[in-house]
CSV table of C-alpha atoms in Angstrom, one decimal:
chain,number,residue,atom,x,y,z
A,28,MET,CA,8.0,-9.6,-13.4
A,29,ASP,CA,6.8,-12.7,-11.0
A,30,ILE,CA,6.1,-12.2,-7.3
A,31,GLU,CA,5.8,-15.4,-5.1
A,32,ARG,CA,4.6,-14.9,-1.3
A,33,VAL,CA,7.4,-17.4,0.4
A,34,ASN,CA,5.5,-16.6,4.2
A,35,ASP,CA,3.7,-14.4,6.3
A,36,THR,CA,6.8,-11.8,6.7
A,37,THR,CA,8.7,-12.7,2.9
A,38,ILE,CA,8.0,-12.4,-0.5
A,39,LYS,CA,10.2,-12.8,-3.4
A,40,PHE,CA,10.6,-11.4,-7.2
A,41,PHE,CA,11.7,-12.2,-10.1
A,42,ILE,CA,12.6,-9.3,-12.5
A,43,THR,CA,14.2,-10.1,-16.1
A,44,TYR,CA,16.7,-7.3,-17.2
A,45,THR,CA,14.2,-6.6,-20.0
A,46,ASP,CA,11.8,-5.6,-17.9
A,47,ILE,CA,13.4,-3.5,-15.9
A,48,GLU,CA,14.7,-2.0,-19.0
A,49,ASP,CA,11.1,-1.4,-20.1
A,50,ARG,CA,10.5,0.3,-17.5
A,51,GLY,CA,13.2,2.7,-17.9
A,52,PHE,CA,16.0,1.5,-15.8
A,53,ASP,CA,19.2,0.8,-16.9
A,54,ARG,CA,20.5,-2.6,-15.8
A,55,ASP,CA,23.6,-1.2,-14.6
A,56,GLU,CA,22.4,2.0,-12.9
A,57,ILE,CA,20.3,0.7,-10.1
A,58,TRP,CA,23.7,-0.8,-8.6
A,59,TYR,CA,25.2,2.4,-8.6
A,60,ASN,CA,22.3,4.8,-8.2
A,61,ARG,CA,20.5,4.7,-4.7
A,62,GLU,CA,17.8,6.7,-5.9
A,63,ARG,CA,16.9,5.0,-9.1
A,64,GLY,CA,17.0,1.4,-7.2
A,65,GLU,CA,14.6,3.0,-4.8
A,66,GLU,CA,12.2,4.1,-7.9
A,67,LEU,CA,12.8,0.1,-9.0
A,68,PHE,CA,12.3,-1.3,-5.6
A,69,PHE,CA,9.2,0.5,-4.8
A,70,GLU,CA,7.9,0.0,-8.4
A,71,MET,CA,8.1,-4.1,-7.5
A,72,MET,CA,6.3,-3.3,-4.1
A,73,ASN,CA,3.6,-1.4,-5.7
A,74,GLU,CA,3.0,-4.2,-7.5
A,75,ALA,CA,3.2,-6.5,-5.1
A,76,ASN,CA,0.3,-4.6,-2.8
A,77,ASP,CA,-1.6,-5.0,-5.6
A,78,ARG,CA,-1.6,-8.6,-5.7
A,79,ASP,CA,-1.7,-9.1,-2.0
A,80,ASP,CA,-2.3,-6.2,0.1
A,81,GLU,CA,-1.3,-7.7,3.1
A,82,PHE,CA,2.6,-7.5,2.6
A,83,GLU,CA,2.8,-4.0,3.5
A,84,LEU,CA,6.0,-1.9,2.9
A,85,ASP,CA,6.4,-0.8,6.8
A,86,GLY,CA,8.9,-1.5,9.5
A,87,PRO,CA,12.6,-2.8,8.8
A,88,LEU,CA,13.1,-4.7,5.9
A,89,TRP,CA,16.1,-7.1,4.7
A,90,ILE,CA,16.8,-7.3,1.2
A,91,GLN,CA,18.6,-10.0,-0.4
A,92,VAL,CA,19.5,-9.9,-4.0
A,93,HIS,CA,20.8,-12.5,-6.4
A,94,ALA,CA,21.6,-11.2,-9.8
A,95,LEU,CA,21.3,-14.3,-12.3
A,96,ASP,CA,21.5,-14.6,-15.8
A,97,LYS,CA,18.1,-13.5,-17.5
A,98,GLY,CA,17.7,-11.1,-14.4
A,99,LEU,CA,17.5,-10.3,-10.4
A,100,GLU,CA,15.6,-12.6,-8.0
A,101,ILE,CA,14.7,-10.4,-4.6
A,102,VAL,CA,13.8,-11.5,-1.3
A,103,VAL,CA,12.0,-8.9,0.8
A,104,THR,CA,11.7,-9.8,4.2
A,105,ARG,CA,9.8,-7.9,7.0
A,106,GLY,CA,11.2,-7.6,10.6
A,107,GLN,CA,9.0,-7.6,13.6
A,108,VAL,CA,10.3,-4.7,15.6
A,109,SER,CA,9.7,-5.4,19.7
A,110,ASP,CA,10.9,-3.2,22.7
A,111,GLY,CA,13.0,-1.4,20.1
A,112,SER,CA,14.9,-4.6,19.2
A,113,VAL,CA,14.0,-6.0,15.4
A,114,LYS,CA,13.3,-9.9,14.3
A,115,LEU,CA,13.7,-11.1,11.4
A,116,GLU,CA,13.4,-14.7,10.0
A,117,ILE,CA,15.6,-14.9,7.1
A,118,PRO,CA,14.7,-17.6,4.8
A,119,VAL,CA,17.5,-20.2,3.6
A,120,THR,CA,19.0,-20.3,0.4
A,121,ASP,CA,21.1,-22.4,-0.9
A,122,LYS,CA,22.1,-20.4,-3.9
A,123,GLU,CA,25.3,-19.3,-5.1
A,124,THR,CA,25.2,-16.6,-7.3
A,125,GLY,CA,26.1,-12.8,-6.0
A,126,GLU,CA,24.2,-10.9,-3.1
A,127,ALA,CA,24.2,-7.5,-2.8
A,128,ASN,CA,22.0,-4.7,-1.4
A,129,LEU,CA,19.8,-3.1,-4.1
A,130,VAL,CA,19.0,-0.7,-1.5
A,131,ASP,CA,19.2,-0.5,2.6
A,132,LEU,CA,15.9,-0.2,4.0
A,133,MET,CA,16.8,-1.3,7.6
A,134,SER,CA,15.2,1.1,10.0
A,135,GLY,CA,17.6,3.0,12.7
A,136,ASN,CA,19.1,5.7,10.7
A,137,GLU,CA,17.8,8.6,11.5
A,138,ASP,CA,19.2,10.5,8.5
A,139,ASP,CA,17.6,7.8,5.8
A,140,GLU,CA,15.8,9.2,3.1
A,141,LEU,CA,13.5,6.5,2.7
A,142,ASP,CA,12.5,7.2,6.5
A,143,ASN,CA,11.7,11.0,6.0
A,144,SER,CA,9.9,10.3,2.8
A,145,ASN,CA,7.4,8.6,4.5
A,146,ASP,CA,6.3,11.2,6.3
A,147,HIS,CA,3.8,12.3,3.9
A,148,LEU,CA,1.4,10.8,1.9
A,149,GLU,CA,2.3,10.9,-1.8
A,150,ILE,CA,0.3,9.9,-5.2
A,151,VAL,CA,0.4,10.3,-8.5
A,152,ILE,CA,-2.8,10.7,-10.3
A,153,GLY,CA,-3.4,10.0,-13.9
A,154,PHE,CA,-5.5,11.8,-16.3
A,155,ARG,CA,-7.2,10.2,-19.6
A,156,ASP,CA,-7.8,14.0,-20.9
A,157,PHE,CA,-6.7,17.2,-20.2
A,158,GLU,CA,-10.4,18.5,-19.7
A,159,ASP,CA,-10.5,15.7,-16.1
A,160,VAL,CA,-7.4,18.1,-15.0
A,161,ILE,CA,-9.2,21.1,-15.9
A,162,SER,CA,-12.5,20.2,-14.0
A,163,LEU,CA,-10.4,19.0,-11.0
A,164,SER,CA,-9.0,22.6,-10.7
A,165,HIS,CA,-11.9,23.9,-10.7
A,166,ASN,CA,-13.9,22.0,-7.9
A,167,PHE,CA,-11.1,21.3,-5.8
A,168,PHE,CA,-10.2,24.2,-4.1
A,169,ILE,CA,-7.3,23.5,-1.1
A,170,ASP,CA,-4.4,25.4,-2.8
A,171,ASP,CA,-2.1,24.5,-0.2
A,172,LEU,CA,-1.3,21.4,-1.2
A,173,TYR,CA,2.6,20.5,-3.3
A,174,ASN,CA,1.1,19.7,-6.6
A,175,GLU,CA,2.6,19.1,-10.0
A,176,LEU,CA,1.6,18.1,-13.8
A,177,TYR,CA,3.7,16.3,-16.0
A,178,HIS,CA,2.9,15.0,-19.5
A,179,PHE,CA,4.2,11.4,-20.3
A,180,GLU,CA,3.5,9.0,-23.2
A,181,GLY,CA,0.1,10.2,-23.9
A,182,THR,CA,-1.3,10.6,-20.6
A,183,TYR,CA,-1.2,13.6,-18.2
A,184,TYR,CA,-0.2,12.8,-14.3
A,185,LEU,CA,-0.7,15.1,-10.9
A,186,HIS,CA,1.5,14.4,-8.5
A,187,VAL,CA,0.8,15.5,-5.0
A,188,LEU,CA,2.2,15.7,-1.3
A,189,PHE,CA,0.3,15.7,1.6
A,190,ASN,CA,1.1,17.8,4.7
A,191,ASP,CA,0.7,15.3,7.6
A,192,GLU,CA,1.1,17.9,10.2
A,193,ARG,CA,-1.9,20.1,8.7
A,194,TYR,CA,-4.2,17.3,7.7
A,195,ASN,CA,-4.9,14.3,9.3
A,196,GLU,CA,-6.1,11.2,8.0
A,197,ASP,CA,-9.7,11.2,7.4
A,198,GLU,CA,-8.9,14.9,6.2
A,199,GLN,CA,-6.4,13.3,3.6
A,200,ASP,CA,-8.6,10.7,2.2
A,201,ASP,CA,-11.6,13.1,1.7
A,202,MET,CA,-9.3,15.5,0.0
A,203,LEU,CA,-8.2,12.0,-2.5
A,204,SER,CA,-11.4,10.9,-2.9
A,205,GLN,CA,-12.3,14.1,-4.4
A,206,MET,CA,-9.3,13.9,-6.9
A,207,LEU,CA,-9.9,10.4,-7.7
A,208,GLU,CA,-13.2,11.5,-8.6
A,209,TYR,CA,-11.4,12.9,-12.1
A,210,GLY,CA,-8.6,10.7,-12.2
A,211,TYR,CA,-7.2,7.6,-10.9
A,212,GLU,CA,-4.2,6.6,-8.8
A,213,SER,CA,-1.3,5.5,-10.9
A,214,ASP,CA,1.6,2.9,-10.3
A,215,LEU,CA,4.2,5.4,-12.2
A,216,SER,CA,7.0,5.9,-9.9
A,217,ILE,CA,6.9,9.9,-9.9
A,218,TYR,CA,11.2,9.7,-10.7
A,219,ARG,CA,10.0,8.0,-14.1
A,220,VAL,CA,7.5,10.3,-14.6
A,221,LYS,CA,9.7,13.7,-14.4
A,222,GLU,CA,12.8,12.0,-16.0
A,223,TYR,CA,11.0,10.4,-19.2
A,224,GLY,CA,8.1,13.1,-19.3
A,225,LYS,CA,7.6,16.8,-20.0
A,226,GLU,CA,6.9,19.3,-17.1
A,227,ILE,CA,3.7,21.4,-17.6
A,228,VAL,CA,3.4,23.3,-14.3
A,229,LYS,CA,5.9,22.7,-11.6
A,230,GLU,CA,4.0,24.1,-8.6
A,231,ASN,CA,0.4,24.7,-7.6
A,232,ALA,CA,-0.3,23.3,-10.7
A,233,LEU,CA,-4.2,23.0,-9.6
A,234,PRO,CA,-4.7,26.8,-9.1
A,235,VAL,CA,-2.3,27.5,-12.1
A,236,ILE,CA,-4.7,25.3,-14.4
A,237,ARG,CA,-7.8,27.2,-12.9
A,238,LYS,CA,-6.8,30.4,-13.4
A,239,SER,CA,-5.3,30.0,-17.0
A,240,PHE,CA,-8.8,28.2,-18.2
A,241,SER,CA,-11.1,30.5,-16.3
């Protein structure tokens, strides 16, 4: 996938259909399945953030998708909110290809799934060995975090959801640092892991593993 920074508020992606399929997506479903379209979009944004941490996925976004012969060109423009109004500096394009919204991320819709998902910190942690998962379970004793364990392509993945109402940002950072002593932050989408991986422990994975391997 190619990523180009157009300006301070706009970033452009080009991803081939082959790359889309290699990531586990069907080239047609991303147009008709909102959840799958969102998965692909967030994977692309995560990669963009790895290369350019100044372009963050926050605030209202304008997304323009061009369907080309070999893949998709996606232009993402971040809006600026001032006094309740949104200002978008949308770049002019002369392409005459078809355009469509891959996902609708414009703010202001209280029922939007993506807006609600941002209420909690969510992370996927990868482990090089199952022994690392066991070690974590015996050294991390905060058991009211939602966590589930999966196995995908030879790697174990722990999906953790932090509760912002119970723990502040510093406490969450501290917990995350403890867990990352035994694993690493993965770029994989949890939706992809769930769909193509094997479920090991659905809920309370760390307490269950701690008890099972005492």
